[in-house]
PDB file of C-alpha atoms in Angstrom:
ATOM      1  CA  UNK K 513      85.870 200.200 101.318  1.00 43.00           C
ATOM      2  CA  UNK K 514      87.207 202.749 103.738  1.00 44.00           C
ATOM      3  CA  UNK K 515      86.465 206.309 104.088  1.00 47.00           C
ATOM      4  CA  UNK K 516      86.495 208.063 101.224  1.00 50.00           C
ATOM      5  CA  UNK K 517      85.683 205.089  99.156  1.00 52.00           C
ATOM      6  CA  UNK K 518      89.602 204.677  98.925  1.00 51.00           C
ATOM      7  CA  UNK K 519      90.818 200.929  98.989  1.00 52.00           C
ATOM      8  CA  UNK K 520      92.211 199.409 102.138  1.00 56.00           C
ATOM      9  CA  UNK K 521      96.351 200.011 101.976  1.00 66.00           C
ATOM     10  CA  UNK K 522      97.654 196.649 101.127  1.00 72.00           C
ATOM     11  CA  UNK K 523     100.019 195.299 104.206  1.00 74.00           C
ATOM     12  CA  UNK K 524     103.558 194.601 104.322  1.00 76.00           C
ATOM     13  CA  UNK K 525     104.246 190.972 104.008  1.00 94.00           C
ATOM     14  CA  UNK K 526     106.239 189.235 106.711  1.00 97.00           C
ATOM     15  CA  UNK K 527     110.226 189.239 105.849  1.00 98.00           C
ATOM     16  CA  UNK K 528     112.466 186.092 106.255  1.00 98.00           C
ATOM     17  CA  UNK K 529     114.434 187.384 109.101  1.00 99.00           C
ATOM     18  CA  UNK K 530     113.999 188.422 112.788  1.00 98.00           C
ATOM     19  CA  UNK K 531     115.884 190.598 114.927  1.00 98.00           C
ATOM     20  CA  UNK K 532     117.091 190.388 118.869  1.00 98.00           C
ATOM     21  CA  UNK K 533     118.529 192.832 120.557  1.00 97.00           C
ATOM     22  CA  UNK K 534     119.969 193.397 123.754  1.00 95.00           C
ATOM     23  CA  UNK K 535     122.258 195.566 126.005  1.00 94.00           C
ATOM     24  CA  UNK K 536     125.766 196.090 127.892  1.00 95.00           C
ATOM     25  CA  UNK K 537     126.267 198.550 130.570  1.00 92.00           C
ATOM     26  CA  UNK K 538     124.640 201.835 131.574  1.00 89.00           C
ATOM     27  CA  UNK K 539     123.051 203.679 128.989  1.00 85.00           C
ATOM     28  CA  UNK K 540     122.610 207.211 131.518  1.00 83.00           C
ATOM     29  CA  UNK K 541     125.622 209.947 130.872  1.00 86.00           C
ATOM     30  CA  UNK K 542     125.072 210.887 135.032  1.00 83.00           C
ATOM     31  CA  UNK K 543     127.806 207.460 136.447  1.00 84.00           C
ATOM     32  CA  UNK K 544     130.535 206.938 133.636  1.00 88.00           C
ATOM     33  CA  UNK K 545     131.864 203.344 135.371  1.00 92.00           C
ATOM     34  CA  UNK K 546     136.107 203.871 134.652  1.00 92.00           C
ATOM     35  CA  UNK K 547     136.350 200.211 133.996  1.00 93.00           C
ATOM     36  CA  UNK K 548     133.209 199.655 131.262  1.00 96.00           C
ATOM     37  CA  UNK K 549     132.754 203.452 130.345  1.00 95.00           C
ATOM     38  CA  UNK K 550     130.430 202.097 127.248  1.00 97.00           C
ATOM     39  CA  UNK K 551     127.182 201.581 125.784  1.00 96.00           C
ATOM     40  CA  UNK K 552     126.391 198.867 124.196  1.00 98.00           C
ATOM     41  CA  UNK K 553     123.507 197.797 121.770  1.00 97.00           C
ATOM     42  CA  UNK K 554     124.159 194.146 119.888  1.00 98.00           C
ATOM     43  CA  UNK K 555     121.449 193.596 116.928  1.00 98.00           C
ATOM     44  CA  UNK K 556     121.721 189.849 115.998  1.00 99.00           C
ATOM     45  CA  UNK K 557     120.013 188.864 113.006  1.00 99.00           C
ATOM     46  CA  UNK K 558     118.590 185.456 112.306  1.00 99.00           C
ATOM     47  CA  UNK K 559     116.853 183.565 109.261  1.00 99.00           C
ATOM     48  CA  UNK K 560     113.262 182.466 110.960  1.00 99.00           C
ATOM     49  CA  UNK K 561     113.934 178.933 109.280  1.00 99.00           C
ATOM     50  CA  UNK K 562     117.784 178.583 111.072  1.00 99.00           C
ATOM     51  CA  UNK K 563     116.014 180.154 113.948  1.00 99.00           C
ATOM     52  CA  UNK K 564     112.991 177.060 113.989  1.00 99.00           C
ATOM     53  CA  UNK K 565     115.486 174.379 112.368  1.00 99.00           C
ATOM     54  CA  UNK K 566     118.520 175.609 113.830  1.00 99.00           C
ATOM     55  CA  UNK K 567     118.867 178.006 117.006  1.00 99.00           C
ATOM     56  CA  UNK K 568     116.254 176.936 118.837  1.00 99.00           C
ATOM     57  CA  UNK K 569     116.973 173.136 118.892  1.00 99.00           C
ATOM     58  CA  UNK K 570     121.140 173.727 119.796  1.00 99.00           C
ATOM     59  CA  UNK K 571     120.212 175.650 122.691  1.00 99.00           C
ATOM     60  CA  UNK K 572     117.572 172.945 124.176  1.00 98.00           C
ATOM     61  CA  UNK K 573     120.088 170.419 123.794  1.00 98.00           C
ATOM     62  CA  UNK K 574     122.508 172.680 125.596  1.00 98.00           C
ATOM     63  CA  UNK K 575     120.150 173.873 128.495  1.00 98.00           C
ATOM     64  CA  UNK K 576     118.922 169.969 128.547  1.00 98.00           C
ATOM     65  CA  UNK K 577     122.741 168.651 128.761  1.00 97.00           C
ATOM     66  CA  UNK K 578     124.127 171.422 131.422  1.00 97.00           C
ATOM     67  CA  UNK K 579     120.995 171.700 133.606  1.00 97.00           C
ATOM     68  CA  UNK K 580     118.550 169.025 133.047  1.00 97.00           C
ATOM     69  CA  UNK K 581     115.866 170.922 131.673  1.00 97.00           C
ATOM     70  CA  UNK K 582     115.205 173.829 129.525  1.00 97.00           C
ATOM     71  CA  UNK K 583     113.604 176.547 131.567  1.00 97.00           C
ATOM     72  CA  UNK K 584     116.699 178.168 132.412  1.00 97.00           C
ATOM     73  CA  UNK K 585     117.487 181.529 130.864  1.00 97.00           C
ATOM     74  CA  UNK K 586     121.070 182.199 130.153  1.00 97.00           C
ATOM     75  CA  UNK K 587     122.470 185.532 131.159  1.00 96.00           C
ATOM     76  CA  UNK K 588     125.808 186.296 130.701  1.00 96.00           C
ATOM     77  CA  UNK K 589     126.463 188.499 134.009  1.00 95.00           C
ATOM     78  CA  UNK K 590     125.003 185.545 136.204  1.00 96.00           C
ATOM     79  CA  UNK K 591     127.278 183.255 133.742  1.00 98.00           C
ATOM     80  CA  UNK K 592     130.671 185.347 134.497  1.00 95.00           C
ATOM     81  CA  UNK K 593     129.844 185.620 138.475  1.00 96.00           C
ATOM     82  CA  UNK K 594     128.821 181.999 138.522  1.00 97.00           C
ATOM     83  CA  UNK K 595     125.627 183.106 140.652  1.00 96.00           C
ATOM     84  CA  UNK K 596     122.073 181.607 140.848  1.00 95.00           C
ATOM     85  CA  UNK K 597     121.541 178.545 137.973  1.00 96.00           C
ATOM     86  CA  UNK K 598     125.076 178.619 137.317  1.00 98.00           C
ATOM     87  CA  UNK K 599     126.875 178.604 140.254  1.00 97.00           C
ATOM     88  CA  UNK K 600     127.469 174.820 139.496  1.00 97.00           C
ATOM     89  CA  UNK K 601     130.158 176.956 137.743  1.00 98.00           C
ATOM     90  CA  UNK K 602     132.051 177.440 140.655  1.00 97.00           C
ATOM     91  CA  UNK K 603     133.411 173.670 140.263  1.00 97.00           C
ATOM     92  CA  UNK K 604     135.981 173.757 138.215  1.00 97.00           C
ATOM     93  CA  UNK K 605     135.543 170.417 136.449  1.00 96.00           C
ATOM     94  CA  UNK K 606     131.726 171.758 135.774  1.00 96.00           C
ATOM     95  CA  UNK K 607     133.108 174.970 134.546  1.00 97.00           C
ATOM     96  CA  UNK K 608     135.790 173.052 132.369  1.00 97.00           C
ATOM     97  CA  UNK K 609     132.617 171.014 130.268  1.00 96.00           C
ATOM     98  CA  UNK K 610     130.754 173.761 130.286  1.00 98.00           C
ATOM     99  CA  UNK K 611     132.059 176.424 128.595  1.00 98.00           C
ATOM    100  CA  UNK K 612     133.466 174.646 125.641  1.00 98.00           C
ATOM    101  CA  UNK K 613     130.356 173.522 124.732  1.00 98.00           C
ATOM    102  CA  UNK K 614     128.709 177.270 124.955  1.00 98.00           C
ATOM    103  CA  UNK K 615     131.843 179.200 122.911  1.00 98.00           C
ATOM    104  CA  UNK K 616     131.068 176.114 120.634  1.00 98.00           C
ATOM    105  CA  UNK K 617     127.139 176.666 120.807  1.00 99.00           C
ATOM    106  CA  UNK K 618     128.028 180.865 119.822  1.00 98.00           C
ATOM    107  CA  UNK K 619     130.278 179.703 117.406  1.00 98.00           C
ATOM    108  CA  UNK K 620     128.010 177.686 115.538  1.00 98.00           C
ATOM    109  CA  UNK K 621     124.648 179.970 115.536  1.00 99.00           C
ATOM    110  CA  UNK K 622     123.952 181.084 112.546  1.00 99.00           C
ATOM    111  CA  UNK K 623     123.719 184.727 112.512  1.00 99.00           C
ATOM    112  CA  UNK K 624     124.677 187.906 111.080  1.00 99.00           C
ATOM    113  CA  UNK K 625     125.823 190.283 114.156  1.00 99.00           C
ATOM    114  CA  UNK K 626     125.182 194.609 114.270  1.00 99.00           C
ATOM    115  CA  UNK K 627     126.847 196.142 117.233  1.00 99.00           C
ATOM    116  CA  UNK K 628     126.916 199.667 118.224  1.00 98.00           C
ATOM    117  CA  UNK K 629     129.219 201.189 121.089  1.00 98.00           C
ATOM    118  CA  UNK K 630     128.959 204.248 122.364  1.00 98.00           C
ATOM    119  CA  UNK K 631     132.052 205.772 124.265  1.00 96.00           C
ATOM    120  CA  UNK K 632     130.114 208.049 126.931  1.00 95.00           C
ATOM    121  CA  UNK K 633     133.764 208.858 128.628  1.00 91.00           C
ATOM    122  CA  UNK K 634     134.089 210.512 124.887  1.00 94.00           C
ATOM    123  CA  UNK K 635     130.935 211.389 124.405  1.00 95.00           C
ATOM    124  CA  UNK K 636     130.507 213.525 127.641  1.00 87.00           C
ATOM    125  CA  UNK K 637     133.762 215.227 126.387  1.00 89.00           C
ATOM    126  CA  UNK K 638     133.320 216.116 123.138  1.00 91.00           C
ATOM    127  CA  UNK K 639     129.567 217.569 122.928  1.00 90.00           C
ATOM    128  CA  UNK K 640     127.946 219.953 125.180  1.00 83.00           C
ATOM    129  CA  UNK K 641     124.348 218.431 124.794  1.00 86.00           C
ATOM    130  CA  UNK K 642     125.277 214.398 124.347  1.00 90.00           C
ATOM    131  CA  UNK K 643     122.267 211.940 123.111  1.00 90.00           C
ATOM    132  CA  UNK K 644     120.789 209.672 124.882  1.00 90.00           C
ATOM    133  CA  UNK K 645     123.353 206.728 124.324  1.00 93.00           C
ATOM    134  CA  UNK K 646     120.749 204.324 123.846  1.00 91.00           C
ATOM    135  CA  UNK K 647     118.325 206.438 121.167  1.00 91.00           C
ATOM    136  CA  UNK K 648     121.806 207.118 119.426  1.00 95.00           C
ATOM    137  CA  UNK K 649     122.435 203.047 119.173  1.00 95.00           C
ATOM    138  CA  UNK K 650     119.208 202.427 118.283  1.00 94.00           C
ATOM    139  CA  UNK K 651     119.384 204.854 114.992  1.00 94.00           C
ATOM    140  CA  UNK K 652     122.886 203.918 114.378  1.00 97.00           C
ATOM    141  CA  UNK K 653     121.597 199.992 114.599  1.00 97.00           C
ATOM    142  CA  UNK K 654     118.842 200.141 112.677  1.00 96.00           C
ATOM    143  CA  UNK K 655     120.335 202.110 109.579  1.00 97.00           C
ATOM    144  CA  UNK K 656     123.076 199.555 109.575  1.00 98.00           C
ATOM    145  CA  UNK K 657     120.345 196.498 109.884  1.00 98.00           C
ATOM    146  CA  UNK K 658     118.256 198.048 107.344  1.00 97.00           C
ATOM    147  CA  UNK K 659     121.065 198.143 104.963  1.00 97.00           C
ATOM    148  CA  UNK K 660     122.093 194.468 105.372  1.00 98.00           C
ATOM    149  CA  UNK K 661     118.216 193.520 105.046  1.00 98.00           C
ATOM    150  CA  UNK K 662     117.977 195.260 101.845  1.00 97.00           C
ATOM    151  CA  UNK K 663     120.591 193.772 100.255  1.00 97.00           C
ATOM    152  CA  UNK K 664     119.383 190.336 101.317  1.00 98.00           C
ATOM    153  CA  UNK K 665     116.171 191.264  99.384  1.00 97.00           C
ATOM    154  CA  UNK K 666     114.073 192.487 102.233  1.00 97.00           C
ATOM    155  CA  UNK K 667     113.180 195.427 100.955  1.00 95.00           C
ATOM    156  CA  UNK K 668     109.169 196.445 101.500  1.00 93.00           C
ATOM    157  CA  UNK K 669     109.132 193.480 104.136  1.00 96.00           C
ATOM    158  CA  UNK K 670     107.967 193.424 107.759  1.00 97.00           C
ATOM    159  CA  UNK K 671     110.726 192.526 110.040  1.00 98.00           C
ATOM    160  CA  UNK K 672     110.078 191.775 113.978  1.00 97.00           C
ATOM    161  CA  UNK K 673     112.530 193.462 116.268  1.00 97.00           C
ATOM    162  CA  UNK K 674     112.837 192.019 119.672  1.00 96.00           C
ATOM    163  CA  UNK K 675     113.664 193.785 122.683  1.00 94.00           C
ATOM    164  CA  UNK K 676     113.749 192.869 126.099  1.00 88.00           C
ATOM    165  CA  UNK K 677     111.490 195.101 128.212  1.00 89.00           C
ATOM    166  CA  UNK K 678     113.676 197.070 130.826  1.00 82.00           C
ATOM    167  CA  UNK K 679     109.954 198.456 132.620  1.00 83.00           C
ATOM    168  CA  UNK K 680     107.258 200.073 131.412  1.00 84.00           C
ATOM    169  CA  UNK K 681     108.596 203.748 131.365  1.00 84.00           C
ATOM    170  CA  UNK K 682     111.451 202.676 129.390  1.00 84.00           C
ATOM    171  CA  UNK K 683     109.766 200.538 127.289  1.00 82.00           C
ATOM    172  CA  UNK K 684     107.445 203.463 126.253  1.00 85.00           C
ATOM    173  CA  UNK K 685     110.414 205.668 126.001  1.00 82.00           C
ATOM    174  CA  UNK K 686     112.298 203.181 123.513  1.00 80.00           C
ATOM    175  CA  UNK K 687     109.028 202.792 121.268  1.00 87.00           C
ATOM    176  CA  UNK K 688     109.092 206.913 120.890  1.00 86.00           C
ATOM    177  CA  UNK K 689     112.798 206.936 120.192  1.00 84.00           C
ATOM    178  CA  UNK K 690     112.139 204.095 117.693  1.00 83.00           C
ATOM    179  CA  UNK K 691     109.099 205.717 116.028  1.00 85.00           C
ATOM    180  CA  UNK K 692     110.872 209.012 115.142  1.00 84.00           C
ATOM    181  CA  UNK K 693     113.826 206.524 113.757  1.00 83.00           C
ATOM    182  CA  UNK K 694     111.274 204.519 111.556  1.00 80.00           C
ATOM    183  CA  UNK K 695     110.396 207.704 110.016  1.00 78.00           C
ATOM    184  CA  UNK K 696     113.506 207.362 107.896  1.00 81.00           C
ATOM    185  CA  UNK K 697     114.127 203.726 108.364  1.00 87.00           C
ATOM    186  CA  UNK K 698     111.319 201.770 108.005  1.00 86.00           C
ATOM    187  CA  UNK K 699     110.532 197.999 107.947  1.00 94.00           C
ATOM    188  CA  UNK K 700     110.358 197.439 111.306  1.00 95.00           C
ATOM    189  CA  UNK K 701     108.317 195.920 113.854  1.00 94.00           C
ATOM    190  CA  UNK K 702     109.230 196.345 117.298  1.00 93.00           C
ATOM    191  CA  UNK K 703     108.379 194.243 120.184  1.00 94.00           C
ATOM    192  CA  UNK K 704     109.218 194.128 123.911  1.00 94.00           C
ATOM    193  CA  UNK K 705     109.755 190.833 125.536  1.00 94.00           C
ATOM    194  CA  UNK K 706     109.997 189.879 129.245  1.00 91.00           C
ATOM    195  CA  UNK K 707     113.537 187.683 129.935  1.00 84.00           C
ATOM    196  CA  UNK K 708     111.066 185.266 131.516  1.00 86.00           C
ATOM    197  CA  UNK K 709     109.754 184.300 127.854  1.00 94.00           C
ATOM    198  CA  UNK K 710     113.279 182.838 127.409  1.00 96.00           C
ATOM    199  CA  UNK K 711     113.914 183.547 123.723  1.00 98.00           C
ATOM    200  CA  UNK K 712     116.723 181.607 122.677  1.00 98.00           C
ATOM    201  CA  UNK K 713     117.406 184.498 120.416  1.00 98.00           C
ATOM    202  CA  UNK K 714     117.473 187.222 123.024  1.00 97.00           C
ATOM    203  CA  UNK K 715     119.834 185.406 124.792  1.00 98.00           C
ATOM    204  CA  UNK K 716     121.883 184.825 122.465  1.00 98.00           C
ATOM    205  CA  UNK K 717     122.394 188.798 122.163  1.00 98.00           C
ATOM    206  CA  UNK K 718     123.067 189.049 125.900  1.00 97.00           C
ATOM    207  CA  UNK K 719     125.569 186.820 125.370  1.00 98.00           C
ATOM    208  CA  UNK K 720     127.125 188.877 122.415  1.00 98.00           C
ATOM    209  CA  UNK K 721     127.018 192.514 123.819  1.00 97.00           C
ATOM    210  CA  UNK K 722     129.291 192.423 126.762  1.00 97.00           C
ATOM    211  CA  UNK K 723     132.583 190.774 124.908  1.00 98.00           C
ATOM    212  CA  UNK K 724     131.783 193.415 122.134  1.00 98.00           C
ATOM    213  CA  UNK K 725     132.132 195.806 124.685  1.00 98.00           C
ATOM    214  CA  UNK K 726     135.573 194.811 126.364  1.00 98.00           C
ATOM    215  CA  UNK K 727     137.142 194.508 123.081  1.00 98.00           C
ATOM    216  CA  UNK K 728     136.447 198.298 122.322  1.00 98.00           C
ATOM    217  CA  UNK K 729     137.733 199.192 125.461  1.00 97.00           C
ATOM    218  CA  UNK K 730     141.034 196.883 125.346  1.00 97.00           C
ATOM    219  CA  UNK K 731     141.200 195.231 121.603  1.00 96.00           C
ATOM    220  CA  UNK K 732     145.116 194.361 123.160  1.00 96.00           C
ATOM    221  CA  UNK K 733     143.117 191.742 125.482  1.00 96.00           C
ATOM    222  CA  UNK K 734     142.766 188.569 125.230  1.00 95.00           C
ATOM    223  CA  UNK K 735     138.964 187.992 124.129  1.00 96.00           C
ATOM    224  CA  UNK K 736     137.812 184.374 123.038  1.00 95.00           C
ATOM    225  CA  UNK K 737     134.254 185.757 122.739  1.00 96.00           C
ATOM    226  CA  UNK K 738     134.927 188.543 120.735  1.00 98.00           C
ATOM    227  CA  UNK K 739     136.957 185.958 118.527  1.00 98.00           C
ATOM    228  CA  UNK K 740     134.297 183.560 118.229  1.00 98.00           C
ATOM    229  CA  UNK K 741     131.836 186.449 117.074  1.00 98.00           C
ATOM    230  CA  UNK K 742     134.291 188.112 115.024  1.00 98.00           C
ATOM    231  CA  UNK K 743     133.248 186.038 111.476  1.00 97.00           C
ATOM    232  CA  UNK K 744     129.561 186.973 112.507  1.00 99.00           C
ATOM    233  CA  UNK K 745     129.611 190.755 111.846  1.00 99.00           C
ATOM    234  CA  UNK K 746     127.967 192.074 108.864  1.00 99.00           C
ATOM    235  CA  UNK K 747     131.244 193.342 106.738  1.00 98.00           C
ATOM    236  CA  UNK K 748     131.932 195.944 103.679  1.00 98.00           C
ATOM    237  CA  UNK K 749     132.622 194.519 100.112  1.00 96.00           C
ATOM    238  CA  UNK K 750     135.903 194.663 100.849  1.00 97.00           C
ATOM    239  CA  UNK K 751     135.347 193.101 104.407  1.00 97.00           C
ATOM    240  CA  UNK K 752     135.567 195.849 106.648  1.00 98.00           C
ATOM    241  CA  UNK K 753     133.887 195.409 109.898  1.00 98.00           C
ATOM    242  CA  UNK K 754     134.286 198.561 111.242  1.00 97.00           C
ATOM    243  CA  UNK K 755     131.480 201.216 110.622  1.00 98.00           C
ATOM    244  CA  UNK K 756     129.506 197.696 109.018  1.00 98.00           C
ATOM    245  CA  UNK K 757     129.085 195.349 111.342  1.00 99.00           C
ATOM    246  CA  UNK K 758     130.333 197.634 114.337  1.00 99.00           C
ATOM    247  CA  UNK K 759     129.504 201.143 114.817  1.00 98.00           C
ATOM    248  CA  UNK K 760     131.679 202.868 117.235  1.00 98.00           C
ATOM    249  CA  UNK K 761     131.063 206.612 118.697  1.00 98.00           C
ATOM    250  CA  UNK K 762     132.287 209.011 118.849  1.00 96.00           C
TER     251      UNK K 762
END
């Protein structure tokens, strides 16, 4: 028994889903970059049994097929500047097998996609004392993938979030922010990962967050990853994504 003769509290069993997220562009208000002025914080939700059965297995056989070997992590900034691991990119009839098969690889993952952007050009401007544009994702984020969890009957069950760690200071930083936000929106277990661990899951997200981003800026633009996400966003009854799946402000 524990103290006060009072029987142990009985724990929350494990839910049926996990939870990656991951990061585009500069989440301090002091530099606004003109050309990416946004925040942005991609939640991607995955069924563990996809994620064993499924996920894992498509991106072996991608990393396997493209590099000989699955140790590499894929990063979507190294990807787009063709630099370290992939600047094999920089042939073009490399580049012309290759990224097929990976808009084909994000098309196929089965996943259910939360996305919050924060406009800190419009955020600077319109309040006097801004949030931090990261804490403000992270609540927006989490009510949104709380909501979606619930109705997938997830309701009193433990769900792993996974973060990649960004250093210690901001790692403790986050786990504050995310305390106070578990206050009111509970269910959550959050966990900081090194890239190095190379999560097929967490890169999955850093491949989601910056398209996300350049279609809020200029929706007019041609985006093929944006369009290959698009279907992946959790949606309203009617099949709204907006203020659902994505979560723009202000």
């Amino acid at each position: 028994m524990t103290p006060g003769n009072q029987p142990p509290s009985t724990p929350p069993s494990f839910g049926d889903f996990m939870v990656f997220v991951d990061e585009s562009g500069d989440h301090g208000l002091d530099t606004c970059d003109p050309a990416y002025p946004v925040f942005v914080l991609a939640f991607c939700i995955m069924r563990k049994s996809e994620y064993i059965d499924v996920i894992t297995p498509a991106v072996q056989r991608f990393k396997f097929k493209h590099f000989g070997h699955d140790l590499v992590v894929l990063h979507e900034h190294e990807i787009k500047k063709a630099k370290g691991e992939f600047a094999f990119l920089l042939v073009p009839a490399k580049r012309e097998a290759f990224f097929p098969e990976l808009n084909a690889l994000m098309a196929t993952t089965p996943m259910t996609l939360v996305a919050v952007v924060i406009r800190k050009d419009k955020l600077k401007e319109q309040y006097h004392k801004p949030g931090n544009p990261y804490h403000l994702a992270l609540e927006y984020g989490l009510e949104r993938v709380s909501k979606w969890l619930t109705s997938q009957g997830q309701a009193g069950k433990l769900t792993p979030l996974i973060c990649e760690s960004r250093g210690r200071k901001e790692d403790d930083s986050l786990e504050l922010e995310f305390r106070r936000v578990a206050t009111r929106v509970s269910g959550f277990d959050i966990h900081f990962v090194d890239k190095r661990a190379n999560l097929p899951g967490l890169q999955i997200a850093d491949l989601v967050a910056r398209p996300i981003g350049r279609h809020v800026i200029d929706p007019a633009q041609e985006n093929r990853a944006y369009t290959i996400l698009e279907s992946k966003f959790r949606r309203s009854p009617e099949g709204q994504i907006n203020g659902y799946g994505l979560k723009i402000f202000p």
